[in-house]
Amino acid sequence: MPPREGVYGLLAEFNTPSELVHATEMAHRAGYRRMECYTPYPVEQAAEALRFHKTRVPLLCLLGGLCGLTTGALLEIWVNVWGYPLNIRAMPLFFFFFDFVCWPLGGVWHDCAEWIAAAVSSAVQCAKLCEWSNDG
Amino acid sequence: MNETRMEIEQAMAGEKQAQVVTAIAPAKMTLAEVRAKLDGKSGKRYWKSLDELADTPAFQELMQEEFPRQASAGEWVDSVSRRGFLKVMGASFALAGLAGCTKQPDEQIFPYVKQPEDLVLGKPMFFATAHPFPTGAIPVLVKSDAFRPIKLEGNPEHPIVKGKSDGFTQASLLDLYDPDRSQFPRFRGEQAGFNEFQEQFAKAVAGTKTGEGVVFLSETVTSPTLAGQWKAVQAKYPQAKLVQYEPVNQDAGRAASKAAFGDYYDTQYKLEDADVILALDADFLGGIGFPGFLPMSAAWAERHRFDKDKPMNRLYVVETAPTVTGFKAEHRLALKPSEIDQFANALTGGNSTLSNPEAQKFLAAVTADIKKSGGRFAVIVGPGSSQAAHAAALTVNGSQGAVGKTVFYTETVVPMPSEHVSDLKALVADMNAGKVQWLVMLGVNPLYNAPVDLAFEVAFNKVPNSVHLGSHVDETGFYSTWHINKAHYLESWSDARAYDGTISIVQPMIEPLYAGKSAHDVLQTLLDPSVSAYDVVLANAKTYLTGGGAAATSAAAPAAGAAKGATSVSPDQASKAALGLAAANTPFELAWRKALHDGWVANTAFTPKTLGAPKGGTTTPATAGTGIEISFKPDSSVYDGRYANNGWLQELPRQVTSMSWDNAALMNMDLMGKLGIEENEAIELTLNGRKIITPVLMSPGHPNDVVTVQLGSGRRAEAGRVAAGVGFNAYSLRTTDGPLSASGLTIARGHGTYDLCVTKVHNIEHRGAYAQRDLEHPLSDKDGTYSLAGHEAMERSIIRYATYEEAMKNPDFAHTGTKDSNGTLVNKVGYNPQGEAVPHEESFWPDNWRYDHIEEVSAGKVLQNKWGMSIDLNSCVGCNACVVSCYAENNIAVVGREQVKIGRIMQWMRIDTYFEGDLHAPSAHFQPMLCQHCESAGCEQVCPVGATVHTPEGINTMVYNRCVGTRYCSNNCPYKVRRFNFLLYSDYDTESLKFMRNPDVSVRSRGVMEKCSYCIQRIEAVKIEADKNNRAIEDGEILTACQQACPTDAIVFGNLNDPKSRVVQRKAEERDYQVLADLNYRPRTTYTAGVINPNAELA
Amino acid sequence: MATKGPVPEIVDPMTDPRTGEYAVIAPGHTFKSVTQKIAGIVLTSNTPVAWMGGLFLAATVALGVVIAVTWLVLKGVGIWGITIPGAWGFAIINFVWWIGIGHAGTLISAILLLFKQTWRNSINRFAEAMTIFAVVCAGMFPLLHIGRPWLGYWLLPYPNSMNVWPQFRSPLAWDVFAVSTYATISVVFWYIGMVPDLGTLRDRAKLPLAKYVYGILSLGWRGSTRHWIRYESASLLLAGLSTPLVLSVHTTISFDFAVAAMAGWHTTIFPPYFVAGAVYSGFAMVLTLAIPIRKFYHLEDLVTLRHLDNMAKVMLATGSIVAYGYGMEVFMSWYSASHWEFFMMWNRMFGPMGWAYWILILTNIAIPLTTLWSRKLRVNVGYLFFLSFVVNIGMWFERFVIVVTSLYRDYLPSSWGTYRATKWDYMLFIGTWGLFTTLFLLFARLAPMIPMSEIRMMLPQTKVRPGGADAEVVTQEAL
């Protein structure tokens, strides 16, 4: 990639979060959009100033959970009622009430898997970002 | 079929004839050929050949023919068929690889059932034989799989046995396969040949001309043939002697009989007709150590069943050590041996009054009851009773009119009755005097069990030539000049009489595993060594079988010789006769064949003798001793020590005490308290200067100031790996003067502790007065004189019973409870009175799985099977026969002392014993406990892998392959009937034990749970058979192993959907109840509450 | 929260002069000082000798696990003291105990996060690490306790050639899901939470290897606002997911007992009482770890008396719930009028193993619940350290009492037995302490024990004032 000419971006360092937030807010009002703040701890106001506060991760998580829940429930129902209808303690075939404990757990487990996936994708994203910014 | 049979016979006899076989039946491969193909190959090559073999068309044809169902085309892919094939192959391995040691004997024996006569692999055959025992033979039916005996049952058609059996008989199977058995004859410890012995012995004896200095010391001779042989030997060598010695013998009875009638007679009891029974130290419900155990316990139980229209018998027992008989009795009086003599004396009407008021009251009640019975009573005495008791029984039975009604005198079951101890005493004197040159010991072990005052070992050293015929190189065999390995009765030909005198032929099931010899062979050495035991038995049979003529009335040997001669004259005919192929030519052949087939000879039972009134009257009893007495009892599991190397019996919890792998000095709490002894303490017993060190076990109901020790333990290392070092040797206190009991015992403390191995309520139930603190109800029972476990068994309605009067008044007592004298309800459990089953409508899902499915079979529509069991607690005598039977049937592992001690016994079935009331004089209840096959089985619900599930017929099955071993099922089983393989308990290495295993039951490996399956293999076998014949299963066709063994018919198994089945009838009784019913597990096994018939005067 | 004690006359810099409360963090810290303090523990090239010694000792003890497990696999579970009727013994007791200990970590990291209890920040990282290591120790036991451990995977639902599935009505099958979920989510939560700090370590590391490893582990963390927002929402979500786990895992484990029909097991009070007990023992274990660590690494500024006080208060609360549970068990055994329950309780108290019950009462109730009311003792580090052991012993005995004394005197008196642990039981149990300590020591040396970013958040400098007007003032304060 050939080196680009001209001003690519601006970098500023602030001593306090208040200054950072204020500056970001001002920059946003001034019409700047491709901005990013770097802080050693989460500063929510900075995100507000950047107008960045929505992610789709919770939705993904919910879908993953529901998916796990459904899979678990269907598996158990299939195993107990259709696949292998065994006489266990003379119980009704669909009698696994206590198992409902497992279903949310299955969902949670699925969520964890989602989360690992999300973490990896975020890492990849970060790496891309790094690459991109290294260009400059 | 006969042709096929011959092929196999011949093939078994020799390799060469295998070719002939194929010539006869060229179309299909024979087993012999299978064997020939595999012969000499081992390891990889063996398996490779096997694969090749399986692919040959000839083999498949064989399969098609023998197993059309399994082998039909296209079914090979089906897993079930494949398993069937493997099963078939497995059986043929046994034949192919091991023919050298397991094969049918050469002589003809007859299968019990007619069809199929042939060997069908995987299909067991049944043969009749008899288990010889000093108190009378037990005719048995042997289940033989590929010619390996794998299970013994009582002979169902025998008039006395009626299919029942006992623990010793059941366990004698393991003796056959005992890996510690002596495997070859020895001369001065070195391997030698039997023929060398024969030469040496015959020559030496012939040299004496008269047989002087030749003495046979035999165990009780039970075989009429052997007695005949001895007569022949005596005729040839008049100076030779035969002495019989058993450590547990009937000397007291013999002496009493001789004194009273001038000769030896046996007493037979017909308890069917006895309303009142008094047993004087006679443990007639304990096992075959008591003559006539099987018919007597059956008759007692029959008369003890509760039936409104039938009076119930009443049993009184006066005894020292608590026995199952004592605890099944309505009234039990615990007395010291010397007091029993006094009691017996007083019973005969002697004017002595008893010093013990309790005994006096008991005596008065018994006497009154006997008088009232009008002759319908019996005073029972047995091998454990003293001579005074025997004399009293003879007198009272005679004077009160029992003789001829319930008591009969017959000639003795053993052909040569004698008084063992006095005979042995004389023999030892001869030995010491140097008069004995050859001491031939047939099955005895005097260096272990001779009375200690005889110093048998000293006399033994003075005998230049000693010969020992024994199954093990035991204490005696080790020191004898010659040792000859004895054949097991399942390997040898003989005969014996049962209790009623009926003769059974003992026929071999298997070629002797180690070419063992029998006493017949040893005696025949002096007659004609070329005549086999079979010939002798056959010849002797002519004396009692129809068509036998009078050929061999006096001496067996000439007759045997004649039989032998006959075969040499006409080999054709003889072999035909021997093989049973030709039609039986003569009545004798017919009768012989029938005798072998049936297992007994009709019309050989004794007829009662009419004897006069007994002479002599009362013997003067010893005055009741003031000191501590000692009583010697044969062990209920290892008897006199002969079963000490039998793992099943060693591990079997002893009757009443539930002690496994040990013996102990039994005493009561008072004596322990007096001496300051605690349980599990090792004490020193001193009698006449002789000492032994033994652990102490508190025995509830034991009389005071007396110690009971069991014989048969304390074997030395020579006895075998199982027996060695178990317990202490009580013989080292036993003298000729006091073989049953002795006085003057002293006890010393201070020998450390010895942790006994007690299975029931491990280390809880048993304690001395000192060891009570944390075991007892400290609030209500500070002295600890009752059993917490027994108390709880009552509280929890685990045991329910009532008296006859109560039961008549309220037949539903098992459910509504009995009221005590204050009118308060006894036997109630917590919130759910009586521990009753949860009402149907209160149950969560009572009808979710129903067992009323209509099955379509070719015979039509039938209601499905629904299996269940009922156990009558009134009949169960706690004799343990069922437990040993279960061992044999289900390949249960023996785990050893240490494992049993911490609670890991593997028995699928156990006899729970609960002591009720004051432990000084408790009553006890026996309850067989096995998997209850609950319909709502808690074990199933908690198994995470579904390794235990219900079958459609309602059996709670255990899928060993699927089990991962969480043991959760065991925790959730309130009956604690599940057993876990904590370690690798099954013996996968010992070759001989592999032959013994039931091929229909898996051998469980480590980490797997197991439990009673209701003998599902038996159920399936009958189902298949019924299916093949297109019929329904009949009631009684399926017998579980425990049911089959039970001498009192306490256990009944059957189809709950068959309204006519016995189990349904039993369960319909009002007394039927479920144990722990309020847990709503809905057990399929239920119990019938007991009813006792106490005498109001003694209440 | 405010415990009214005498306000000390000499004002302690660690206390708030108005309330007398201890500060959550010592005054005077800056972003830099916090980072240096925490990252310094990891990034120093001078490994403390005491740490080396401790690791050696712990690893030696952990060797017991290796030996015991090897022998176990060779011989079978029969080497333990389990029998019929007591088919469960140390393995299950230890399993429940270790799993229970883990609960404090999850509670601190999840529930306290949701409740915005900022004091949790100082202790949540190593509490979570404790959770994970406790789960490692706990997870071993269910697998090892089965008769054929090599077939343990049969408890997982997976399609197989034998066409068999787990039996979903068994609590043990639920355990598989509960514990595996718990382990997974704990690890994810722990790791996600550590990412910013790993980034810090990456940036500060001098060694190329450390840079490389922390670089990989920090997943390209750069501290941008976008990262932080994702990070925050991830933390919240994971906290939301973990919160039910705190309750459900021990509930499921209590079902192992409650679903069975044994008297002493079959009770509905078990779930809450197990969860409370778990938190109780978990906080005790956090104290056991925190007290020596703050001393050793001089972290008194960050893990202050306030933390110890708060944890002690949680223990007081959960301990009271546990006490209520014990009381209820006794009450119900009488009130139910069930002979089984009554006998079980009588035997539990006065039977041959009554001593275990009274140890339990002494250590779980008598000692802690009488003394923890005193603020003086709650902030007495030495006493708390002692008490943390007492409670952990007590909670172990609670499981011992539940497992053993219910089993060995059950329904049928004929099968009553006793329980005696063998040396292999002890070796495996003590071995897991070694394993736990080893893992924890490694964690302390190689990962940031205290979340730097979250501590930074707690500094007063982080306050954003509107308009950035007071920037100068703040800057001065910060410096």
Tab-separated table of N, CA, C and O in Angstrom, chain B residues 761 764 792 795-796 798 831 902-904 910 912 914 940-944 960-968 970-972 974 976 982-983 1006 1076 1078 1081, chain C residues 73-76 78 80 82-84 87-88 145-148 154 164-167 169-170 172 256 260-262 337 339-340 343 407 409-411 413-416:
chain	number	residue	atom	x	y	z
B	761	VAL	N	-25.656	-55.988	60.998
B	761	VAL	CA	-25.487	-54.812	61.820
B	761	VAL	C	-24.051	-54.776	62.333
B	761	VAL	O	-23.773	-54.950	63.493
B	764	ILE	N	-22.636	-53.781	65.721
B	764	ILE	CA	-23.583	-52.975	66.472
B	764	ILE	C	-24.389	-53.871	67.388
B	764	ILE	O	-24.553	-53.607	68.567
B	792	GLU	N	-36.016	-51.700	66.428
B	792	GLU	CA	-36.413	-50.902	65.281
B	792	GLU	C	-37.160	-51.752	64.253
B	792	GLU	O	-38.060	-51.268	63.580
B	795	GLU	N	-40.578	-51.649	65.482
B	795	GLU	CA	-41.128	-50.309	65.334
B	795	GLU	C	-41.499	-50.026	63.878
B	795	GLU	O	-42.456	-49.336	63.586
B	796	ARG	N	-40.667	-50.521	62.994
B	796	ARG	CA	-40.843	-50.195	61.582
B	796	ARG	C	-41.714	-51.211	60.866
B	796	ARG	O	-41.791	-51.199	59.632
B	798	ILE	N	-41.156	-54.131	60.138
B	798	ILE	CA	-40.420	-54.979	59.207
B	798	ILE	C	-40.747	-56.429	59.518
B	798	ILE	O	-40.903	-57.245	58.618
B	831	TYR	N	-45.820	-42.011	61.216
B	831	TYR	CA	-47.040	-41.328	60.812
B	831	TYR	C	-47.968	-42.234	60.043
B	831	TYR	O	-49.112	-41.938	59.828
B	902	ILE	N	-15.962	-55.157	56.533
B	902	ILE	CA	-16.344	-53.755	56.382
B	902	ILE	C	-17.646	-53.602	55.619
B	902	ILE	O	-18.065	-52.480	55.327
B	903	GLY	N	-18.319	-54.713	55.315
B	903	GLY	CA	-19.670	-54.579	54.764
B	903	GLY	C	-19.768	-54.747	53.273
B	903	GLY	O	-20.601	-54.135	52.638
B	904	ARG	N	-18.918	-55.571	52.696
B	904	ARG	CA	-18.963	-55.696	51.244
B	904	ARG	C	-19.281	-57.101	50.780
B	904	ARG	O	-18.854	-57.526	49.718
B	910	ARG	N	-29.836	-62.614	51.684
B	910	ARG	CA	-29.299	-62.802	53.016
B	910	ARG	C	-30.452	-63.126	53.954
B	910	ARG	O	-31.615	-62.904	53.621
B	912	ASP	N	-31.845	-61.984	57.294
B	912	ASP	CA	-31.769	-60.985	58.358
B	912	ASP	C	-32.273	-61.602	59.655
B	912	ASP	O	-33.318	-62.244	59.673
B	914	TYR	N	-33.305	-60.704	63.545
B	914	TYR	CA	-33.598	-59.623	64.491
B	914	TYR	C	-33.903	-60.234	65.847
B	914	TYR	O	-34.688	-61.172	65.949
B	940	GLU	N	-33.905	-47.117	40.150
B	940	GLU	CA	-33.944	-46.836	38.719
B	940	GLU	C	-33.902	-45.339	38.449
B	940	GLU	O	-33.211	-44.875	37.555
B	941	GLN	N	-34.652	-44.639	39.259
B	941	GLN	CA	-34.762	-43.212	39.001
B	941	GLN	C	-33.425	-42.498	39.111
B	941	GLN	O	-33.156	-41.546	38.393
B	942	VAL	N	-32.588	-42.943	40.023
B	942	VAL	CA	-31.378	-42.173	40.286
B	942	VAL	C	-30.178	-42.616	39.466
B	942	VAL	O	-29.132	-42.007	39.546
B	943	CYS	N	-30.323	-43.656	38.679
B	943	CYS	CA	-29.173	-44.092	37.876
B	943	CYS	C	-28.988	-43.134	36.713
B	943	CYS	O	-29.890	-42.965	35.909
B	944	PRO	N	-27.829	-42.490	36.614
B	944	PRO	CA	-27.676	-41.497	35.555
B	944	PRO	C	-27.500	-42.101	34.162
B	944	PRO	O	-27.575	-41.378	33.184
B	960	TYR	N	-25.470	-54.920	33.565
B	960	TYR	CA	-24.076	-54.791	34.021
B	960	TYR	C	-23.226	-53.994	33.041
B	960	TYR	O	-22.397	-53.192	33.428
B	961	ASN	N	-23.439	-54.238	31.756
B	961	ASN	CA	-22.597	-53.583	30.756
B	961	ASN	C	-22.733	-52.074	30.785
B	961	ASN	O	-21.815	-51.360	30.435
B	962	ARG	N	-23.905	-51.624	31.162
B	962	ARG	CA	-24.148	-50.198	31.109
B	962	ARG	C	-23.741	-49.508	32.407
B	962	ARG	O	-23.604	-48.298	32.474
B	963	CYS	N	-23.559	-50.259	33.453
B	963	CYS	CA	-23.319	-49.680	34.770
B	963	CYS	C	-21.945	-49.017	34.820
B	963	CYS	O	-20.953	-49.604	34.419
B	964	VAL	N	-21.912	-47.774	35.293
B	964	VAL	CA	-20.619	-47.136	35.484
B	964	VAL	C	-20.216	-47.133	36.952
B	964	VAL	O	-19.105	-46.786	37.289
B	965	GLY	N	-21.140	-47.508	37.817
B	965	GLY	CA	-20.773	-47.673	39.222
B	965	GLY	C	-20.878	-46.439	40.075
B	965	GLY	O	-19.991	-46.175	40.888
B	966	THR	N	-21.954	-45.674	39.939
B	966	THR	CA	-22.091	-44.509	40.825
B	966	THR	C	-22.547	-44.913	42.221
B	966	THR	O	-22.434	-44.137	43.151
B	967	ARG	N	-23.119	-46.108	42.365
B	967	ARG	CA	-23.624	-46.637	43.632
B	967	ARG	C	-24.804	-45.828	44.178
B	967	ARG	O	-25.221	-46.025	45.300
B	968	TYR	N	-25.322	-44.924	43.379
B	968	TYR	CA	-26.450	-44.125	43.829
B	968	TYR	C	-27.653	-45.033	44.047
B	968	TYR	O	-28.430	-44.850	44.983
B	970	SER	N	-27.728	-47.995	45.107
B	970	SER	CA	-27.640	-48.669	46.401
B	970	SER	C	-28.064	-47.731	47.517
B	970	SER	O	-28.781	-48.118	48.432
B	971	ASN	N	-27.629	-46.480	47.428
B	971	ASN	CA	-28.035	-45.528	48.459
B	971	ASN	C	-29.542	-45.386	48.505
B	971	ASN	O	-30.123	-45.221	49.569
B	972	ASN	N	-30.152	-45.395	47.340
B	972	ASN	CA	-31.582	-45.140	47.293
B	972	ASN	C	-32.406	-46.411	47.470
B	972	ASN	O	-33.610	-46.382	47.316
B	974	PRO	N	-33.927	-48.827	49.939
B	974	PRO	CA	-34.140	-48.922	51.378
B	974	PRO	C	-33.879	-50.329	51.912
B	974	PRO	O	-33.708	-50.505	53.112
B	976	LYS	N	-31.391	-52.227	50.893
B	976	LYS	CA	-29.941	-52.444	50.805
B	976	LYS	C	-29.622	-53.855	50.291
B	976	LYS	O	-28.895	-54.622	50.916
B	982	PHE	N	-16.684	-53.554	44.609
B	982	PHE	CA	-15.774	-52.474	44.973
B	982	PHE	C	-14.378	-52.709	44.405
B	982	PHE	O	-13.669	-51.786	44.057
B	983	LEU	N	-14.001	-53.966	44.364
B	983	LEU	CA	-12.714	-54.340	43.788
B	983	LEU	C	-13.001	-55.465	42.794
B	983	LEU	O	-14.152	-55.851	42.614
B	1006	ARG	N	-15.193	-55.655	38.156
B	1006	ARG	CA	-15.050	-54.571	39.134
B	1006	ARG	C	-15.820	-53.310	38.716
B	1006	ARG	O	-15.940	-53.015	37.535
B	1076	LEU	N	-41.482	-52.086	54.655
B	1076	LEU	CA	-41.303	-50.656	54.384
B	1076	LEU	C	-42.307	-50.160	53.352
B	1076	LEU	O	-41.976	-49.418	52.437
B	1078	ASP	N	-44.691	-48.082	53.466
B	1078	ASP	CA	-45.084	-46.677	53.395
B	1078	ASP	C	-44.155	-45.836	52.530
B	1078	ASP	O	-44.458	-44.703	52.231
B	1081	TYR	N	-42.605	-47.840	47.462
B	1081	TYR	CA	-41.774	-48.407	46.400
B	1081	TYR	C	-42.515	-49.555	45.705
B	1081	TYR	O	-42.095	-50.030	44.693
C	73	VAL	N	-7.311	-46.146	40.132
C	73	VAL	CA	-7.656	-46.664	38.807
C	73	VAL	C	-7.171	-48.106	38.671
C	73	VAL	O	-7.830	-48.944	38.055
C	74	LEU	N	-6.053	-48.398	39.313
C	74	LEU	CA	-5.542	-49.775	39.216
C	74	LEU	C	-6.412	-50.756	39.999
C	74	LEU	O	-6.681	-51.849	39.528
C	75	LYS	N	-6.834	-50.366	41.193
C	75	LYS	CA	-7.506	-51.331	42.065
C	75	LYS	C	-9.021	-51.200	42.108
C	75	LYS	O	-9.719	-52.185	42.273
C	76	GLY	N	-9.510	-49.995	42.006
C	76	GLY	CA	-10.962	-49.806	42.125
C	76	GLY	C	-11.313	-49.027	43.370
C	76	GLY	O	-10.493	-48.865	44.281
C	78	GLY	N	-12.781	-49.758	45.802
C	78	GLY	CA	-12.734	-50.514	47.049
C	78	GLY	C	-11.582	-50.116	47.947
C	78	GLY	O	-11.560	-50.482	49.120
C	80	TRP	N	-11.177	-47.317	49.007
C	80	TRP	CA	-11.752	-46.335	49.927
C	80	TRP	C	-12.561	-47.041	51.000
C	80	TRP	O	-12.815	-48.228	50.944
C	82	ILE	N	-15.681	-46.848	51.516
C	82	ILE	CA	-17.103	-46.993	51.216
C	82	ILE	C	-17.531	-48.454	51.280
C	82	ILE	O	-16.744	-49.354	50.986
C	83	THR	N	-18.760	-48.661	51.688
C	83	THR	CA	-19.290	-50.004	51.822
C	83	THR	C	-20.762	-49.973	51.411
C	83	THR	O	-21.268	-48.975	50.978
C	84	ILE	N	-21.410	-51.094	51.588
C	84	ILE	CA	-22.861	-51.110	51.633
C	84	ILE	C	-23.179	-51.169	53.130
C	84	ILE	O	-22.662	-52.058	53.794
C	87	ALA	N	-22.465	-46.281	50.692
C	87	ALA	CA	-21.817	-46.408	49.384
C	87	ALA	C	-21.180	-45.114	48.916
C	87	ALA	O	-20.454	-45.111	47.943
C	88	TRP	N	-21.506	-44.035	49.575
C	88	TRP	CA	-20.836	-42.775	49.260
C	88	TRP	C	-20.050	-42.344	50.480
C	88	TRP	O	-20.507	-42.464	51.599
C	145	HIS	N	-15.152	-41.168	41.607
C	145	HIS	CA	-15.900	-41.979	42.568
C	145	HIS	C	-16.691	-43.083	41.889
C	145	HIS	O	-17.128	-44.011	42.554
C	146	ILE	N	-16.884	-42.991	40.593
C	146	ILE	CA	-17.656	-44.054	39.950
C	146	ILE	C	-16.792	-45.302	39.806
C	146	ILE	O	-15.570	-45.232	39.776
C	147	GLY	N	-17.446	-46.420	39.736
C	147	GLY	CA	-16.728	-47.688	39.732
C	147	GLY	C	-15.860	-47.873	38.505
C	147	GLY	O	-14.815	-48.506	38.566
C	148	ARG	N	-16.315	-47.345	37.389
C	148	ARG	CA	-15.539	-47.510	36.168
C	148	ARG	C	-15.298	-46.128	35.565
C	148	ARG	O	-16.008	-45.686	34.648
C	154	TRP	N	-20.059	-41.726	29.634
C	154	TRP	CA	-21.415	-42.225	29.366
C	154	TRP	C	-22.473	-41.338	29.993
C	154	TRP	O	-23.655	-41.483	29.715
C	164	VAL	N	-27.605	-45.550	23.409
C	164	VAL	CA	-28.107	-45.290	24.751
C	164	VAL	C	-27.791	-43.857	25.133
C	164	VAL	O	-26.819	-43.278	24.676
C	165	TRP	N	-28.630	-43.343	25.991
C	165	TRP	CA	-28.538	-41.949	26.397
C	165	TRP	C	-28.509	-41.897	27.908
C	165	TRP	O	-28.903	-42.847	28.577
C	166	PRO	N	-28.095	-40.780	28.445
C	166	PRO	CA	-28.179	-40.646	29.904
C	166	PRO	C	-29.635	-40.740	30.357
C	166	PRO	O	-30.557	-40.525	29.572
C	167	GLN	N	-29.781	-41.026	31.612
C	167	GLN	CA	-31.116	-41.169	32.183
C	167	GLN	C	-31.429	-39.839	32.848
C	167	GLN	O	-30.903	-39.537	33.910
C	169	ARG	N	-33.673	-38.546	34.460
C	169	ARG	CA	-34.399	-38.369	35.715
C	169	ARG	C	-33.457	-38.424	36.916
C	169	ARG	O	-33.875	-38.234	38.041
C	170	SER	N	-32.201	-38.730	36.657
C	170	SER	CA	-31.264	-38.870	37.771
C	170	SER	C	-30.574	-37.550	38.087
C	170	SER	O	-30.045	-36.895	37.194
C	172	LEU	N	-27.808	-37.172	39.236
C	172	LEU	CA	-26.395	-37.240	38.856
C	172	LEU	C	-26.218	-36.775	37.418
C	172	LEU	O	-25.194	-36.192	37.068
C	256	ASP	N	-29.006	-34.254	44.569
C	256	ASP	CA	-28.391	-35.587	44.697
C	256	ASP	C	-28.878	-36.251	45.974
C	256	ASP	O	-29.029	-37.460	46.043
C	260	ALA	N	-33.237	-38.443	46.559
C	260	ALA	CA	-33.201	-39.808	47.072
C	260	ALA	C	-34.179	-39.953	48.239
C	260	ALA	O	-34.601	-38.966	48.834
C	261	ALA	N	-34.514	-41.184	48.532
C	261	ALA	CA	-35.566	-41.422	49.530
C	261	ALA	C	-35.023	-41.661	50.931
C	261	ALA	O	-35.753	-42.081	51.811
C	262	MET	N	-33.752	-41.405	51.140
C	262	MET	CA	-33.184	-41.651	52.459
C	262	MET	C	-33.696	-40.625	53.463
C	262	MET	O	-33.774	-39.450	53.150
C	337	ALA	N	-43.579	-36.096	62.408
C	337	ALA	CA	-44.095	-37.293	63.065
C	337	ALA	C	-43.701	-38.544	62.301
C	337	ALA	O	-44.351	-39.566	62.386
C	339	HIS	N	-41.371	-41.600	61.759
C	339	HIS	CA	-40.418	-42.371	62.534
C	339	HIS	C	-39.040	-42.328	61.892
C	339	HIS	O	-38.009	-42.243	62.572
C	340	TRP	N	-39.004	-42.384	60.575
C	340	TRP	CA	-37.707	-42.391	59.871
C	340	TRP	C	-36.924	-41.130	60.211
C	340	TRP	O	-35.741	-41.180	60.524
C	343	PHE	N	-35.897	-40.965	63.938
C	343	PHE	CA	-34.792	-41.869	64.269
C	343	PHE	C	-33.488	-41.361	63.670
C	343	PHE	O	-32.440	-41.378	64.300
C	407	LEU	N	-26.738	-42.460	55.744
C	407	LEU	CA	-26.631	-43.755	55.063
C	407	LEU	C	-26.436	-44.914	56.025
C	407	LEU	O	-26.973	-45.984	55.815
C	409	ARG	N	-27.335	-45.651	58.958
C	409	ARG	CA	-28.461	-46.184	59.732
C	409	ARG	C	-29.707	-45.905	58.923
C	409	ARG	O	-30.372	-44.906	59.148
C	410	ASP	N	-29.961	-46.743	57.944
C	410	ASP	CA	-31.100	-46.417	57.096
C	410	ASP	C	-32.310	-47.261	57.450
C	410	ASP	O	-32.495	-47.615	58.606
C	411	TYR	N	-33.094	-47.568	56.462
C	411	TYR	CA	-34.413	-48.123	56.757
C	411	TYR	C	-34.391	-49.503	57.398
C	411	TYR	O	-35.160	-49.789	58.290
C	413	PRO	N	-32.818	-52.199	59.596
C	413	PRO	CA	-31.772	-52.301	60.619
C	413	PRO	C	-30.760	-53.402	60.324
C	413	PRO	O	-29.624	-53.324	60.764
C	414	SER	N	-31.161	-54.393	59.576
C	414	SER	CA	-30.228	-55.492	59.331
C	414	SER	C	-29.021	-55.032	58.542
C	414	SER	O	-27.966	-55.646	58.619
C	415	SER	N	-29.178	-53.988	57.763
C	415	SER	CA	-28.045	-53.605	56.918
C	415	SER	C	-27.332	-52.382	57.451
C	415	SER	O	-26.578	-51.763	56.723
C	416	TRP	N	-27.565	-52.055	58.672
C	416	TRP	CA	-26.807	-50.949	59.234
C	416	TRP	C	-25.320	-51.284	59.226
C	416	TRP	O	-24.934	-52.438	59.394
